[in-house]
Amino acid sequence: MQNEIGKVLACEKEIRRRVAELAAEIAEEYQGKPLTVIVIANGALFFGSDLLRLIPLKLQLDILAISSYIGTHSSDRITVRSQLKVDIRNRHVLVIDDIFDTGKTLQSVMDDLEEQDPVDIRTCVLLEKRFSGQIGRRPDYAGFAIGNEFVVGYGLDYDEHYRNLPYIAVLSEHMELRSCADPVS
Ligand code: IMP
Ligand code: MG
């Protein structure tokens, strides 16, 4: 498995630090507001669980299971594999996903949620890719900005593999590991 893991973009320590910063921002924003958090599974399970445990607010939690990637390619078909249990009418909604890539997944989720009359919807992603041609609103909260490369770990997968890596790395055949002391790009 290790020979497919390339450059580490964020190690455990860096992820922990950034997740804590995001949690503080989100906790301040939603203080005193009726909040429903929707975690997109499977990709955002690790990120969502670490983030939410650092947000000391009363909130409702639900999960939407969605698939869009086939191998390392974004598919145009977004498959929703579950339904919400909670009613989001009159609630502030925060959608947590692993990565903003083409933007199609979050756009499609937001379109569906809008129809259910929430007060507002914001999005929080662990990673935000930046390249031209992305669609929809950019995420309101993003952990790290990265280039247009395929990454795995901390919830992100390649054909359901590598989600359990505790760090985020580029999927590659070239070994280019770096230590946690190096700066994040
Ligand atoms: P989008 O619809 O193109 O924005 O893609 C969003 C979904 O594709 C994410 O929630 C991920 O599950 C998956 N995805 C996009 N880029 C990557 C990547 O670099 N590694 C692993 N999964 C990715
Ligand atoms: Mg995926």
Coordinates of C-alpha atoms and ligand atoms in Angstrom, one line a residue:
M1 CA 0.0 0.0 0.0
Q2 CA 2.8 2.4 0.9
N3 CA 4.2 2.5 -2.6
E4 CA 1.1 4.4 -3.9
I5 CA 1.4 7.1 -1.3
G6 CA 3.3 10.2 -2.5
K7 CA 4.0 13.6 -0.9
V8 CA 2.3 14.2 2.4
L9 CA 0.3 17.5 2.2
A10 CA -0.8 17.6 5.8
C11 CA 0.4 15.4 8.7
E12 CA -1.6 14.5 11.8
K13 CA -0.3 17.5 13.8
E14 CA -1.1 20.0 11.1
I15 CA -4.6 18.5 10.6
R16 CA -5.3 18.7 14.3
R17 CA -4.3 22.3 14.5
R18 CA -6.3 23.4 11.4
V19 CA -9.4 21.4 12.5
A20 CA -9.3 23.2 15.9
E21 CA -9.1 26.6 14.2
L22 CA -12.1 25.8 12.0
A23 CA -14.0 24.5 15.0
A24 CA -13.4 27.8 16.9
E25 CA -14.7 29.8 13.9
I26 CA -17.8 27.7 13.4
A27 CA -18.6 27.6 17.1
E28 CA -18.5 31.4 17.2
E29 CA -20.7 31.7 14.0
Y30 CA -23.4 29.4 15.3
Q31 CA -23.5 30.4 18.9
G32 CA -27.2 30.6 20.0
K33 CA -28.5 29.5 16.6
P34 CA -30.5 26.3 15.9
L35 CA -27.9 24.3 14.0
T36 CA -28.1 21.1 12.0
V37 CA -24.9 19.6 10.7
I38 CA -24.9 17.2 7.8
V39 CA -21.8 15.1 7.2
I40 CA -21.3 13.7 3.8
A41 CA -20.3 10.1 4.1
N42 CA -18.0 8.3 3.6
G43 CA -15.4 11.0 2.8
A44 CA -16.1 13.4 5.6
L45 CA -16.6 10.9 8.4
F46 CA -13.1 11.4 10.0
F47 CA -13.0 15.1 9.5
G48 CA -16.6 15.6 10.7
S49 CA -16.1 13.5 13.8
D50 CA -12.9 15.3 14.8
L51 CA -14.3 18.7 14.0
L52 CA -17.7 18.3 15.7
R53 CA -16.1 17.1 19.0
L54 CA -14.4 20.5 19.2
I55 CA -17.6 22.4 18.7
P56 CA -19.3 22.8 22.2
L57 CA -22.8 23.8 20.8
K58 CA -26.1 22.1 21.0
L59 CA -26.6 20.8 17.4
Q60 CA -28.4 18.2 15.4
L61 CA -26.3 15.7 13.4
D62 CA -27.3 13.7 10.3
I63 CA -25.4 12.0 7.5
L64 CA -25.9 11.9 3.8
A65 CA -24.2 9.0 2.0
I66 CA -23.1 10.2 -1.5
S67 CA -20.9 8.7 -4.2
S68 CA -19.5 10.6 -7.2
Y69 CA -16.0 9.4 -7.9
I70 CA -15.0 6.4 -10.0
G71 CA -11.3 5.7 -9.4
T72 CA -9.5 9.0 -9.7
H73 CA -12.1 10.6 -11.9
S74 CA -15.1 12.7 -10.9
S75 CA -18.3 11.2 -12.4
D76 CA -21.1 13.3 -13.6
R77 CA -23.5 11.1 -11.8
I78 CA -24.0 11.9 -8.2
T79 CA -25.6 9.0 -6.3
V80 CA -27.4 9.8 -3.1
R81 CA -27.4 6.6 -1.1
S82 CA -29.4 7.8 2.0
Q83 CA -32.0 10.3 3.1
L84 CA -32.0 12.8 5.9
K85 CA -33.8 11.8 9.1
V86 CA -34.0 15.3 10.5
D87 CA -36.3 18.2 9.4
I88 CA -34.1 21.2 8.5
R89 CA -37.0 23.7 8.1
N90 CA -36.1 26.9 10.1
R91 CA -32.7 25.6 10.9
H92 CA -29.2 26.8 10.0
V93 CA -27.5 24.0 8.1
L94 CA -23.8 23.3 7.9
V95 CA -22.8 20.7 5.3
I96 CA -19.4 19.0 6.0
D97 CA -17.6 17.4 3.1
D98 CA -14.1 16.0 2.6
I99 CA -13.1 18.0 -0.5
F100 CA -14.3 20.7 -3.0
D101 CA -13.2 19.4 -6.4
T102 CA -15.4 20.2 -9.4
G103 CA -18.0 21.5 -7.0
K104 CA -20.7 19.3 -8.5
T105 CA -21.4 17.3 -5.3
L106 CA -21.9 20.2 -3.0
Q107 CA -23.9 22.1 -5.6
S108 CA -26.3 19.1 -6.0
V109 CA -26.5 18.6 -2.2
M110 CA -27.3 22.3 -1.6
D111 CA -29.9 22.3 -4.4
D112 CA -31.7 19.4 -2.7
L113 CA -31.4 21.0 0.8
E114 CA -32.6 24.4 -0.3
E115 CA -36.0 22.8 -1.2
Q116 CA -36.4 21.9 2.4
D117 CA -36.6 25.5 3.6
P118 CA -33.6 25.9 6.0
V119 CA -32.7 29.4 7.3
D120 CA -29.4 29.1 5.5
I121 CA -26.8 26.6 4.3
R122 CA -23.1 26.9 4.6
T123 CA -20.4 24.4 3.6
C124 CA -17.2 23.3 5.3
V125 CA -14.6 21.2 3.6
L126 CA -11.3 19.7 4.7
L127 CA -9.7 20.4 1.3
E128 CA -10.4 22.9 -1.4
K129 CA -8.9 22.3 -4.9
R130 CA -8.3 25.4 -7.0
F131 CA -8.5 25.1 -10.8
S132 CA -10.6 26.7 -13.5
G133 CA -14.0 25.3 -14.4
Q134 CA -15.2 24.6 -10.9
I135 CA -18.9 25.2 -10.4
G136 CA -21.2 26.6 -7.7
R137 CA -20.5 28.6 -4.5
R138 CA -17.1 28.1 -3.0
P139 CA -17.0 26.5 0.5
D140 CA -17.6 28.9 3.4
Y141 CA -14.9 27.1 5.5
A142 CA -11.9 25.2 4.1
G143 CA -9.1 23.5 6.0
F144 CA -6.4 23.5 3.3
A145 CA -6.2 24.7 -0.3
I146 CA -4.5 22.3 -2.7
G147 CA -3.7 22.0 -6.4
N148 CA -5.5 19.8 -8.9
E149 CA -4.1 16.5 -7.7
F150 CA -5.7 13.3 -6.4
V151 CA -5.2 12.9 -2.7
V152 CA -6.0 10.2 -0.1
G153 CA -6.1 9.8 3.6
Y154 CA -8.0 11.2 6.6
G155 CA -11.3 10.0 5.0
L156 CA -10.4 10.5 1.4
D157 CA -10.3 7.3 -0.7
Y158 CA -9.1 5.8 -3.9
D159 CA -11.7 3.1 -4.6
E160 CA -12.5 2.9 -0.9
H161 CA -8.9 2.4 0.1
Y162 CA -6.6 4.7 2.2
R163 CA -9.4 6.4 4.1
N164 CA -7.8 5.3 7.4
L165 CA -4.5 7.0 6.8
P166 CA -4.1 9.5 9.6
Y167 CA -2.5 12.1 7.2
I168 CA -3.4 13.5 3.8
A169 CA -1.1 12.6 0.9
V170 CA -1.0 12.7 -2.9
L171 CA -1.7 9.3 -4.5
S172 CA 1.4 8.6 -6.5
E173 CA 4.0 6.0 -7.4
H174 CA 6.8 8.3 -6.4
M175 CA 7.8 8.2 -2.8
E176 CA 8.4 11.8 -1.6
L177 CA 7.6 11.6 2.1
R178 CA 8.3 14.6 4.2
S179 CA 8.4 15.1 7.9
C180 CA 5.8 17.0 10.0
A181 CA 8.3 19.8 10.6
D182 CA 8.3 20.9 6.9
P183 CA 5.9 23.8 6.1
V184 CA 2.6 23.0 4.4
S185 CA 2.3 24.4 0.9
Ligands
IMP1 P1 -16.8 17.1 -6.8 O1 -18.3 16.8 -6.9 O2 -16.1 17.0 -8.0 O3 -16.5 18.4 -6.0 O4 -16.2 16.0 -5.9 C1 -16.4 15.8 -4.6 C2 -16.2 14.4 -4.2 O5 -15.3 13.7 -5.0 C3 -15.6 14.5 -2.8 O6 -16.5 14.5 -1.8 C4 -14.7 13.2 -2.8 O7 -15.4 12.1 -2.3 C5 -14.3 13.0 -4.3 N1 -13.0 13.5 -4.6 C6 -12.7 14.6 -5.3 N2 -11.4 14.8 -5.3 C7 -10.8 13.8 -4.7 C8 -9.4 13.5 -4.4 O8 -8.4 14.1 -4.7 N3 -9.3 12.3 -3.6 C9 -10.3 11.5 -3.2 N4 -11.6 11.9 -3.4 C10 -11.8 13.0 -4.2
MG2 MG -14.8 9.5 -2.5

